[in-house]
Coordinates of C-alpha atoms in Angstrom, one line a residue:
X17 CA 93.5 98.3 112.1
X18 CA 91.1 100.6 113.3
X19 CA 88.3 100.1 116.7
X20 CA 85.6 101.1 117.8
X21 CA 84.0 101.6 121.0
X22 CA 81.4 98.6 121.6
X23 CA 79.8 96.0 124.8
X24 CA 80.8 93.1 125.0
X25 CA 79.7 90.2 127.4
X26 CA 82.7 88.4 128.6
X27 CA 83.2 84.6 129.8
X28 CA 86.4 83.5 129.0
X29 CA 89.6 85.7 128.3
X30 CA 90.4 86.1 124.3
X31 CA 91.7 88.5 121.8
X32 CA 89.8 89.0 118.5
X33 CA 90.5 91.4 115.4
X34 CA 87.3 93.3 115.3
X35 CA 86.2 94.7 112.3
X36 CA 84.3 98.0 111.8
X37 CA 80.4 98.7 112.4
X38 CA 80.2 95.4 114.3
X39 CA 78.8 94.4 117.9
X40 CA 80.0 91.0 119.3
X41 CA 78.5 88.8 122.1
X42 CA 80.4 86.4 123.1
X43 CA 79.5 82.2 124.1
X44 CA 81.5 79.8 124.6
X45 CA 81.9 77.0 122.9
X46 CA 84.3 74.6 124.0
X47 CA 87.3 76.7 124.7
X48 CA 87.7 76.2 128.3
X49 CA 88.4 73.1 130.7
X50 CA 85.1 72.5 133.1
X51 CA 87.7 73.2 136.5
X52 CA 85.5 75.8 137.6
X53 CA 81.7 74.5 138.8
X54 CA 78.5 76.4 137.8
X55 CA 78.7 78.5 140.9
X56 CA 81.5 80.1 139.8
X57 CA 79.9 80.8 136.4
X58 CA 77.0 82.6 138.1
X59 CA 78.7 84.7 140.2
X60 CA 81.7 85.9 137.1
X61 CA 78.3 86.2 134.7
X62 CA 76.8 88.7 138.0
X63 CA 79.6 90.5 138.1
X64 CA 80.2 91.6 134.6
X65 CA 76.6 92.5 134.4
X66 CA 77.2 94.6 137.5
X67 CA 80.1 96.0 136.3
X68 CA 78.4 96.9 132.4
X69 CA 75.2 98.1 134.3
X70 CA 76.7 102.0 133.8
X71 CA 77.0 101.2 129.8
X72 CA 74.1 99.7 129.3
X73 CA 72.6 102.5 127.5
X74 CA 75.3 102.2 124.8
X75 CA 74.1 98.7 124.1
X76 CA 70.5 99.8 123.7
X77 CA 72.1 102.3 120.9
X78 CA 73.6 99.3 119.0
X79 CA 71.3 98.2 116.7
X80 CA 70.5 94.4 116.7
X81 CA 71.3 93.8 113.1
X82 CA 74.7 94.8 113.8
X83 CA 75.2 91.8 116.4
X84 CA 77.1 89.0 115.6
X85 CA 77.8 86.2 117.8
X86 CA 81.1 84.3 117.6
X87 CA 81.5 80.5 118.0
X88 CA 84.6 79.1 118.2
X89 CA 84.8 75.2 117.5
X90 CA 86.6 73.2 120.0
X91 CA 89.6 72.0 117.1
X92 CA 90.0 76.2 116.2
X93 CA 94.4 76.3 116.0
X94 CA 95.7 79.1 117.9
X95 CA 96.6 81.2 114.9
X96 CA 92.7 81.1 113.9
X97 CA 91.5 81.6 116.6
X98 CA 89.6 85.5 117.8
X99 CA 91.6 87.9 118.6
X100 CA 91.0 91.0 120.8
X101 CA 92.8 94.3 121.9
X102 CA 91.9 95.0 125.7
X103 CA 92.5 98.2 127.3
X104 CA 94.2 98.3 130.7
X105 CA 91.7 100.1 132.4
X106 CA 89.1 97.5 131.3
X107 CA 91.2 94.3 132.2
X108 CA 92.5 95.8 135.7
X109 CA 88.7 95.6 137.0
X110 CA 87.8 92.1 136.2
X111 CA 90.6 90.9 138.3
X112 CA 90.7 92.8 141.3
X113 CA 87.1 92.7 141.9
X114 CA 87.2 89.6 144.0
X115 CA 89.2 86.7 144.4
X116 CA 89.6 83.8 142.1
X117 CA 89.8 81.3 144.3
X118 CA 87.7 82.4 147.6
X119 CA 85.9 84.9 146.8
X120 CA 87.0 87.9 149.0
X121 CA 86.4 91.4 147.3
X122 CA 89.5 93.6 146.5
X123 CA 93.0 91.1 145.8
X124 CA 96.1 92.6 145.0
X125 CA 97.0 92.4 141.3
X126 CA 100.1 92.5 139.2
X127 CA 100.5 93.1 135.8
X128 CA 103.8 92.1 133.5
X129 CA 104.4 92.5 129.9
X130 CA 106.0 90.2 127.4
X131 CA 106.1 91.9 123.8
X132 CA 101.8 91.7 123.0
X133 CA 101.3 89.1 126.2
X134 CA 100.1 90.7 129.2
X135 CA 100.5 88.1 132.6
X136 CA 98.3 89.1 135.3
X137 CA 99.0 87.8 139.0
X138 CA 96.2 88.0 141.8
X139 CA 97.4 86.9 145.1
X140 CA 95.1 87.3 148.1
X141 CA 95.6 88.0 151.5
X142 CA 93.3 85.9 153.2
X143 CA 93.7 82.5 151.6
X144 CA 97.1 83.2 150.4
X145 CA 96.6 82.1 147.3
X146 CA 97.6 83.2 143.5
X147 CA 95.9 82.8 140.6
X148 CA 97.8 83.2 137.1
X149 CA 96.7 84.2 133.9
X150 CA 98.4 84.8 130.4
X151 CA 96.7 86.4 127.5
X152 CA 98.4 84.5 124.9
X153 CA 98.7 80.6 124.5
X154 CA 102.8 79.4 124.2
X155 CA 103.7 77.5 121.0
X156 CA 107.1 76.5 120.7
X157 CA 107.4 75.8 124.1
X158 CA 107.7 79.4 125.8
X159 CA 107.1 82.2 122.9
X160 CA 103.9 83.8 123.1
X161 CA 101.8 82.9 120.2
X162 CA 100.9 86.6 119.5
X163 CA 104.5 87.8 119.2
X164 CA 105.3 85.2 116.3
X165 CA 102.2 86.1 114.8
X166 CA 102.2 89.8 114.8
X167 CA 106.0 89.9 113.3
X168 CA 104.7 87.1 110.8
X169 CA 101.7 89.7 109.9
X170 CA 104.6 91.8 109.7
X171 CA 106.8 90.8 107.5
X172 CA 103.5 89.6 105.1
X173 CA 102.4 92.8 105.0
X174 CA 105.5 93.8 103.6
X175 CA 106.1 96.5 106.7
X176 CA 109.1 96.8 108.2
X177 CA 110.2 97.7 112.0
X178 CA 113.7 97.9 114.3
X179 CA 112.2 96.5 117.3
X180 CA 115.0 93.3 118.3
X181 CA 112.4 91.2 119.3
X182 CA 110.5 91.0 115.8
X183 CA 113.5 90.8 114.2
X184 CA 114.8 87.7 116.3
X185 CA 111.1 86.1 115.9
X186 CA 111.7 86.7 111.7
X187 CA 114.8 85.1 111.6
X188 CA 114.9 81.9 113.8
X189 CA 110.7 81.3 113.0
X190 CA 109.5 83.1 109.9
X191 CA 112.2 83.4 107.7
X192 CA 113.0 79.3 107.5
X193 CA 109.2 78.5 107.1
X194 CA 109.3 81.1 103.7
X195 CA 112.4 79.8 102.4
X196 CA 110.8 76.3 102.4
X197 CA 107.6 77.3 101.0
X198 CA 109.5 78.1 98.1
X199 CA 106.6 76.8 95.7
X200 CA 109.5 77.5 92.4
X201 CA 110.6 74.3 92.4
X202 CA 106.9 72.7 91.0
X203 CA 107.4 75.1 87.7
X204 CA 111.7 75.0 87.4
X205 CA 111.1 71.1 85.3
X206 CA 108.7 72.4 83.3
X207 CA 109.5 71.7 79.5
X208 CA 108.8 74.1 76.1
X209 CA 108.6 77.0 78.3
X210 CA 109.2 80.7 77.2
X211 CA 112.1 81.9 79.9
X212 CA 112.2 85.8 80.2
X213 CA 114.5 87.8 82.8
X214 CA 115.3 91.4 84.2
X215 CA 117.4 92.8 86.7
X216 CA 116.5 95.0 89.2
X217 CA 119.5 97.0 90.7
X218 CA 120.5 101.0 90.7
X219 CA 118.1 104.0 90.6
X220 CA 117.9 107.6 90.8
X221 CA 119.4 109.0 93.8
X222 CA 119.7 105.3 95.5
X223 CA 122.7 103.0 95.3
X224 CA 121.6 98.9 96.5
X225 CA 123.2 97.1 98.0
X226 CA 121.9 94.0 96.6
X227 CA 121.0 93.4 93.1
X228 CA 118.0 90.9 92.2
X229 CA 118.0 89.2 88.8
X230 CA 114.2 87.6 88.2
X231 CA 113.3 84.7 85.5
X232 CA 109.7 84.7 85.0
X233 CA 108.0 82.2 82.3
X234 CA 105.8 84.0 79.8
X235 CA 104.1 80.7 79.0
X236 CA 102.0 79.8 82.4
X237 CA 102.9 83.6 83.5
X238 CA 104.7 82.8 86.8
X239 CA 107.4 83.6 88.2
X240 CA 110.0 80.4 88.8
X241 CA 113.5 82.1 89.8
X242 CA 115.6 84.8 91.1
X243 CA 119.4 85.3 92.1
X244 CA 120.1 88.1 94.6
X245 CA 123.9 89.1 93.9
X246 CA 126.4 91.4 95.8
X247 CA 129.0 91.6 92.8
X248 CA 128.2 94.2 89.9
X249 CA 130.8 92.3 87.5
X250 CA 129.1 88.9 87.4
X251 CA 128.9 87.7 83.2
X252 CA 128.8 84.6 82.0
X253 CA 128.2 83.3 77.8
X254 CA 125.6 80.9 77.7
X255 CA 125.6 80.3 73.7
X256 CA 123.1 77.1 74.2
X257 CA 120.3 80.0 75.1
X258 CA 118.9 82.7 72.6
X259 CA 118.2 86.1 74.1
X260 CA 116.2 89.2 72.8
X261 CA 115.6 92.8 73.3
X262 CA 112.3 94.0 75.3
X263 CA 110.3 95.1 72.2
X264 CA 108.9 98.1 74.9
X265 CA 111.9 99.9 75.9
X266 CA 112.8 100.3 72.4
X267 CA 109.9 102.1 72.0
X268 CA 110.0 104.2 74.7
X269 CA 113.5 104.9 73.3
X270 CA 112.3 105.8 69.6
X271 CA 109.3 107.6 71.0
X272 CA 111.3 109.8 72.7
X273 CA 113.9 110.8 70.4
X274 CA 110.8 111.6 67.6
X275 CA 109.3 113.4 70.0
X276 CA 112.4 115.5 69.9
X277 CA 112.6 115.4 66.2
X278 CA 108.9 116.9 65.8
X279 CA 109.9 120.0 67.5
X280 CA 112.3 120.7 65.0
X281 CA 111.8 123.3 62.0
X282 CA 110.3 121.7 59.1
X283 CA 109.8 118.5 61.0
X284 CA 106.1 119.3 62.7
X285 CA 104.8 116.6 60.7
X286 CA 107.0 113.7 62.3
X287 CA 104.5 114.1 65.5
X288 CA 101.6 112.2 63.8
X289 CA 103.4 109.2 62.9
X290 CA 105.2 108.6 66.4
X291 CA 102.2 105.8 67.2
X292 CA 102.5 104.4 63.9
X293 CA 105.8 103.8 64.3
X294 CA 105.6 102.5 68.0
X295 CA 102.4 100.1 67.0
X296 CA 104.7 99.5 63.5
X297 CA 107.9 98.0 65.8
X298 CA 105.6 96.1 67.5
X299 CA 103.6 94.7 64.4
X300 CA 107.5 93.3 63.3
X301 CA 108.3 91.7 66.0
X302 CA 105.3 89.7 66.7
X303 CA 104.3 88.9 62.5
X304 CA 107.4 86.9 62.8
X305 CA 108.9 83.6 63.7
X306 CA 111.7 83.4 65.9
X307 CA 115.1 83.3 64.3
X308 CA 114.3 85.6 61.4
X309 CA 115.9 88.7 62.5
X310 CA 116.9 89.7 59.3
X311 CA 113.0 89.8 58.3
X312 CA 112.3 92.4 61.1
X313 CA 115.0 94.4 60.3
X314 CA 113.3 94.7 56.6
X315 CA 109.4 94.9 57.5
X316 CA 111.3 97.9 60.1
X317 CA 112.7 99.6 57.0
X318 CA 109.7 99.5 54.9
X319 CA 107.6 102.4 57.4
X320 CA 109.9 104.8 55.6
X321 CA 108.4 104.0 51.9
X322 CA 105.0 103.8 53.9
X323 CA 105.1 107.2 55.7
X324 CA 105.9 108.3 51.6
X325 CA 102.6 106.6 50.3
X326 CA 104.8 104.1 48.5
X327 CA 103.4 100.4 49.0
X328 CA 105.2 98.2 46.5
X329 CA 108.4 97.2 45.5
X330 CA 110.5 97.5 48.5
X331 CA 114.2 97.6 47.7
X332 CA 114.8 94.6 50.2
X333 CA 113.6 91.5 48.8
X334 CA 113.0 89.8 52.5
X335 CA 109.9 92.2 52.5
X336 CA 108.8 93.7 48.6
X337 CA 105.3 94.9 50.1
X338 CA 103.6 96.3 52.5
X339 CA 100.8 94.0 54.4
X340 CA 97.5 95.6 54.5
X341 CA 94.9 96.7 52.2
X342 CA 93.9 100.6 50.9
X343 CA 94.2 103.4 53.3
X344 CA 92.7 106.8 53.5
X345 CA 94.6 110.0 52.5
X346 CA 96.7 110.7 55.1
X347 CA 99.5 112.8 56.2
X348 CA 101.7 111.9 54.1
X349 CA 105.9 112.5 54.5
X350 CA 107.1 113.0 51.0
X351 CA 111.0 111.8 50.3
X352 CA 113.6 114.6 50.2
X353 CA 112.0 116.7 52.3
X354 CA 113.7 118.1 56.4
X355 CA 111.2 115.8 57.9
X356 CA 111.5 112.5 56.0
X357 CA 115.4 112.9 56.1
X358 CA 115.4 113.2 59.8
X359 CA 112.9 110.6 60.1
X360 CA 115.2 108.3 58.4
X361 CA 118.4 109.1 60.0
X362 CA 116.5 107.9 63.5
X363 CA 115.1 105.0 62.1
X364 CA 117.9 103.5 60.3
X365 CA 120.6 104.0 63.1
X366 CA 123.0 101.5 63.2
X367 CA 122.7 100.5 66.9
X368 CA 119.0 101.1 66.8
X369 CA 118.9 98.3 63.7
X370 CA 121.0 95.9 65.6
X371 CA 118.6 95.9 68.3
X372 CA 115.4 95.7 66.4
X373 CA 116.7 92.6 64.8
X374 CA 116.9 90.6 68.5
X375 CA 113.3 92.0 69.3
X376 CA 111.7 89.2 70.9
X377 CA 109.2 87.7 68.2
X378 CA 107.5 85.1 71.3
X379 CA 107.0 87.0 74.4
X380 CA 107.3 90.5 76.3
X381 CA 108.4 91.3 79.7
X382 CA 105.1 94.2 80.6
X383 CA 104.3 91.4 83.2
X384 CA 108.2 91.0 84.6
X385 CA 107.6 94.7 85.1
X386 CA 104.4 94.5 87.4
X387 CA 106.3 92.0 89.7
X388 CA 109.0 94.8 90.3
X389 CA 105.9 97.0 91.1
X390 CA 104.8 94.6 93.7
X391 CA 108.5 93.9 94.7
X392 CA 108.2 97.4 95.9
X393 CA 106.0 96.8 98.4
X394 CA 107.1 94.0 100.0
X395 CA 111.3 95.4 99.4
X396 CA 111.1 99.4 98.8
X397 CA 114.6 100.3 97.1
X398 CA 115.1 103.1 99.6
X399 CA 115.1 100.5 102.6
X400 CA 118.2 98.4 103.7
X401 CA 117.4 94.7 104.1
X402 CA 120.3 91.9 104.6
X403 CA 120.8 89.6 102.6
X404 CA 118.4 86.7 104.1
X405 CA 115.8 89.0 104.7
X406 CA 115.9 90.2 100.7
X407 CA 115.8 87.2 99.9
X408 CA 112.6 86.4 102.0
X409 CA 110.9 89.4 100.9
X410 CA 111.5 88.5 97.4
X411 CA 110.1 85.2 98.3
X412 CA 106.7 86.7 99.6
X413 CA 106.4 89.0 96.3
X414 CA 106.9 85.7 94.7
X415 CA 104.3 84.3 96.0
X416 CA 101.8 87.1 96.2
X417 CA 102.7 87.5 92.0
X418 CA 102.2 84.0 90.9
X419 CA 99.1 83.7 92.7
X420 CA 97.1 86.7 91.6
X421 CA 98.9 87.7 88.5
X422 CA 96.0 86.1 86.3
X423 CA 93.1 87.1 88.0
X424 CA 89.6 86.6 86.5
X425 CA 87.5 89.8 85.7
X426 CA 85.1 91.6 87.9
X427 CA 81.4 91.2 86.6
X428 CA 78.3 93.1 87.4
X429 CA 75.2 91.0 88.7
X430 CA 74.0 91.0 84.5
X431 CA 77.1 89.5 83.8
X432 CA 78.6 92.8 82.0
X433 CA 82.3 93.3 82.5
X434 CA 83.4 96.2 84.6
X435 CA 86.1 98.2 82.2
X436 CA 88.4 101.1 83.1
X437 CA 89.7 103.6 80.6
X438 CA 92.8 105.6 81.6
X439 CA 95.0 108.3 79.6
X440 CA 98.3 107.8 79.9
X441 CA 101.3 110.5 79.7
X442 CA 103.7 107.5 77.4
X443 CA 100.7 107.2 75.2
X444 CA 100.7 110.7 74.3
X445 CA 96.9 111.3 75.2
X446 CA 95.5 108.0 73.9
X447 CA 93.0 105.7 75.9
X448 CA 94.0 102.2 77.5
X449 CA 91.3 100.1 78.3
X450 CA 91.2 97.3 80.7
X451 CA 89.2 95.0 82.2
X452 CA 88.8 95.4 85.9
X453 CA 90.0 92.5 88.1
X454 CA 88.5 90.9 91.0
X455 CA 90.0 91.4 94.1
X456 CA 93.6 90.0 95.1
X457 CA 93.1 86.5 97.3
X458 CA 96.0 85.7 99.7
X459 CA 95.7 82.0 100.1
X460 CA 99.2 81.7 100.1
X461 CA 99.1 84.0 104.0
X462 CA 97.0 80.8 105.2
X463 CA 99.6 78.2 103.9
X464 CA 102.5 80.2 106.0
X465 CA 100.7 80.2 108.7
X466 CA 100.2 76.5 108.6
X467 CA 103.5 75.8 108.3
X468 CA 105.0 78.8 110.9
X469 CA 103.4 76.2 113.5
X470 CA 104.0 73.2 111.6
X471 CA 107.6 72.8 110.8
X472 CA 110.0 71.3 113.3
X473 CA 113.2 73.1 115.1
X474 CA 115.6 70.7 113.5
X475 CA 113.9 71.0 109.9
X476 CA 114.0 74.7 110.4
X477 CA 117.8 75.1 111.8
X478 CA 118.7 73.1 108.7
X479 CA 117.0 75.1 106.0
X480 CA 118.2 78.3 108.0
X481 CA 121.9 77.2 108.4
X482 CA 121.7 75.9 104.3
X483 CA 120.6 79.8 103.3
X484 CA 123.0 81.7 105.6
X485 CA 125.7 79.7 104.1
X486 CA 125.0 80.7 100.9
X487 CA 124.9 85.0 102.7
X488 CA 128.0 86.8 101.2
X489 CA 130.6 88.7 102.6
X490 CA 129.9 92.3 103.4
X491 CA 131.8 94.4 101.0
X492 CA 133.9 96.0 103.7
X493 CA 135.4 92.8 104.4
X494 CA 137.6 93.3 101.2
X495 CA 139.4 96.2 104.1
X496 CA 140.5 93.5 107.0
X497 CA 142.8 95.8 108.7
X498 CA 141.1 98.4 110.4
X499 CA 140.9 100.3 113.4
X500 CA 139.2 99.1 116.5
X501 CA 136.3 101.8 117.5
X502 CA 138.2 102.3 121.0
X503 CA 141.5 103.5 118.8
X504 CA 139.6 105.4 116.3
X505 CA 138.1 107.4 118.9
X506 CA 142.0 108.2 120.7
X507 CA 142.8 109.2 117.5
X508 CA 140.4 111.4 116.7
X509 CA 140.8 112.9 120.5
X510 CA 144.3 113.3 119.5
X511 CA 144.5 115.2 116.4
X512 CA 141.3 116.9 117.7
X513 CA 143.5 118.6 120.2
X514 CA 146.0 119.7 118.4
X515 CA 146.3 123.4 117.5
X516 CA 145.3 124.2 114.0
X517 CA 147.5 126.3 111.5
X518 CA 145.4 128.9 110.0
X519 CA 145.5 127.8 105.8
X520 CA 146.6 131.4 105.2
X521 CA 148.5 134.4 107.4
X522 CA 146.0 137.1 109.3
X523 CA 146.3 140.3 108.8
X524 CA 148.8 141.0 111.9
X525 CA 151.3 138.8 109.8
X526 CA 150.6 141.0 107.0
X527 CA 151.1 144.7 109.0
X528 CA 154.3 143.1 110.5
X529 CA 155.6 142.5 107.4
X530 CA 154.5 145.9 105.9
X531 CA 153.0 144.5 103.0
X532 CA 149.2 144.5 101.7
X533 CA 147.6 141.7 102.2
X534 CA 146.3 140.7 98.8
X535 CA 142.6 140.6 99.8
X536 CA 142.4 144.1 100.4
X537 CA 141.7 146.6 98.1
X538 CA 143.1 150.0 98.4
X539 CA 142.1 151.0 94.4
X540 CA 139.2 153.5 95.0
X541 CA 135.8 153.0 93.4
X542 CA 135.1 154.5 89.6
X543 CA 131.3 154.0 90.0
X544 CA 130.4 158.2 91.0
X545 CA 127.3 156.5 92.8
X546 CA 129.6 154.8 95.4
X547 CA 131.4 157.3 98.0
X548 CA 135.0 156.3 99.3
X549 CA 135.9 156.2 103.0
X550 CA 137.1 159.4 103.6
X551 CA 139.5 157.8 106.1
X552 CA 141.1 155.3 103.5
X553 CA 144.2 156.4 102.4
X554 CA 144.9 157.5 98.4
X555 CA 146.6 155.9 95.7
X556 CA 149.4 157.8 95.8
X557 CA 150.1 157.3 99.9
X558 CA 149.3 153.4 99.1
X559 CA 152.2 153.2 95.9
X560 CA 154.6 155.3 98.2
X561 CA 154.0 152.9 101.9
X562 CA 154.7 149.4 99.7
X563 CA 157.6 151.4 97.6
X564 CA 159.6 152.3 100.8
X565 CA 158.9 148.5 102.4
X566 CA 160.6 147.4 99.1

């Protein structure tokens, strides 16, 4: 969040979020009991003039367009309600310019700190009075309303910090209000619903802790459940439920091994057909019904007669011709040759076949895929979380995903659609366009927020005792006898003081014993470039010294 430097007329004491290029004056409006009388309304309106009177030129600078004035309503909730950033050096004079409560000039004033709350104290020595004042409203009973709802902003935000207190305020506030805004439920009962899933575990040079399995329907394109696991050997049959391949990775994986192919001798040609064969693997999978497998695996076979120029009378009788009208002289691949050989013995692999046959003829997982992408913002792999707060952060991608993930397009004041064009690296040079989306809206921020304040201790302590039930055991558990830190330590003292035994004998064990140590050479050089140490003894000497220790 960034600030600028602006004037502001103050009457009652608030904290706002203020946005950039913007001048605010400030009126109340309801916000404040009628304790004080009009008197003392005068003479606090006096002295912040008199105390701005040195500034006043920046206000003149402002321009008046730039002015906005901010009412609150009397029913504002505090978690709505302005908020400000004040600077010590500006909040100091307001308070030890006179006296609250009699009006003499110069109290003393104390200032404490609670997390983001600031308490200032004025006591004065004449009447012997103190006046209080807290820049936060407590909810709760006693927590300062900013402190829940900066680590709330937090943990929405998808940041992540150490400090004790957000953590605490995360766990016993924030956390149980996410877990029951768990908005899966409304979608789990729905019926003739396409189910797709994908785990989300290891990568490159990062080993979790926690693994994350996600269902996500293809049909209303939302996500409805996820299982965060500690045990890498879970596997259960469930023969009632069908499963597929993701028609996608198998043709990255094809792509990729014809890229190889084209590179080759003789095999140049293979390199114009890779997107005909990517958009062909796609083309059988979606011409066909579910449960035909069989079918796929024979429109699949077919692209080799097609690559050929041959059409008609395919040897499987599943699928005898091709399905599309005349084309233009092409490229052709004739049979027999290096590069329709090779392209065959790629195509026609055994395990590749198998999996082309469970390609998914109803629905692809490209969208599964962006949710990891936004998982990552909210739970970055290379981050440790525990196990609740995974699960919370999962929750919020959740959220975030199923609320934005079919977002109308962005239109231009004629009603033209805005389109982007980008160029891939996987598409090997070729164009994607795509519409370009309006914004993403975070309605679900203001639904948390109503419930943060909302929910009762006893409804909270029971959804956060249900969850951390369900927490499992740290793996090091599995090792229940080990050493206490205060006997490590003693240990490690002890065998630090002991005195080490060189791994091999020095070279005074060596001249005791009148033999060469082995490391030494005593062979002179043959290179004529290098000279010998006039002082190291010859050959001979060296042969005669180990003879006579023999």
């Amino acid at each position: 969040m960034k600030c600028l430097k602006r004037n502001m007329k103050l009457k009652l004491p608030v904290t706002m979020t203020i946005p950039l290029n913007s001048h605010y004056v400030w009126s109340s409006c309801g916000m404040e009991s009628d304790d004080c009388g009009e008197s003392e309304h005068e003479d606090n309106d006096r002295s912040t003039k008199e105390s701005t009177a040195t500034d006043s030129h920046t206000e003149d600078e402002i321009d008046d367009n730039t002015s906005n004035h901010v009412n609150v309503p009397s029913g504002t909730s505090v978690s709505n309600e302005p908020k400000f950033i004040v600077f010590y050096s500006k909040l100091l004079p307001i308070f030890s310019l006179f006296c609250f409560n009699c009006k003499t000039e110069n109290p003393d004033v104390e200032m404490k700190t609670s997390g983001t709350m600031v308490t200032v104290m004025q006591s004065c020595s004449k009447c012997r009075n103190e006046y209080v004042w807290k820049s936060q409203p407590l909810v709760l009973g006693k927590y300062p309303a900013g402190n829940i709802l900066l680590s709330f902003a937090v943990l929405v935000a998808g940041a992540s910090i150490s400090i004790k207190s957000s953590l605490f305020f995360q766990q016993y506030f924030i956390i149980g209000n996410l877990i029951a805004q768990n908005s899966f439920k409304k979608v789990k009962h729905l019926k003739d619903v396409v189910w797709c899933g994908d785990g989300r575990f290891d990568s490159m040079g990062h080993s979790a802790k926690y693994g994350v399995y996600t269902m996500m329907s293809t049909t209303i394109l939302k996500i409805v459940h996820f299982e965060i696991v500690q045990d890498k050997f879970v596997l259960f049959k469930a023969n009632e439920t069908s499963g597929s391949t993701q028609t996608e990775l198998e043709a990255k994986a094809v792509t990729k091994k014809l890229l190889q192919a084209s590179n080759e001798t003789g095999c140049e040609v293979i390199k114009f057909w890779i997107k005909g064969v990517r958009r062909h693997l796609y083309w059988c999978a979606t011409s066909t019904m579910g449960g035909f497998g069989d079918l796929i695996v024979a429109k699949w076979k077919s692209f080799l007669r097609h690559v050929s120029n041959l059409h008609k009378d395919h040897p499987d009788p599943l699928y005898k011709e091709c399905n599309h009208d005349d084309l233009e002289p092409r490229r052709w691949i004739r049979k027999g040759t290096a590069a329709h050989d090779k392209l065959s013995s790629i195509m026609t692999k055994t395990t590749l076949l198998g999996d082309v046959k469970k390609l998914s003829p109803e629905a692809q997982t490209s969208a599964l895929e962006g949710f990891h992408a936004t998982l990552n913002y909210w739970h970055p792999k290379m981050i440790s979380f525990s196990w609740l707060g995974s699960y919370c952060r999962h929750i919020l991608a959740s959220l975030h995903f199923n609320e934005n993930v079919a977002r109308e397009d962005q239109t231009s004041r004629d009603g033209e659609i805005y389109y982007r064009v980008t160029y891939p690296k996987f598409k090997l040079g070729e164009e994607v366009v795509r519409e370009v989306s309006v914004p993403p809206t975070y309605e679900y921020v203001e639904t948390l927020k109503e419930l943060l304040f909302g929910m009762t201790t006893a409804e909270r302590n029971a959804v956060l005792s249900k969850y951390t039930s369900r927490e499992p055991k740290p793996l090091k558990s599995q090792f229940p006898e080990r050493k206490k830190k205060r006997d490590a330590v003693k240990t490690y003292e002890v065998n630090k003081a002991r005195k080490e035994t060189a791994p091999f004998p020095s070279d005074t064990c060596w001249q005791r014993s009148g033999v060469i140590p082995p490391h030494v050479s005593t062979k002179p050089s043959d290179d004529p470039s290098v000279s010998n140490c006039p002082n190291e003894p010859s050959r001979d000497s060296n042969l005669e010294t180990e003879l006579a220790a023999r």
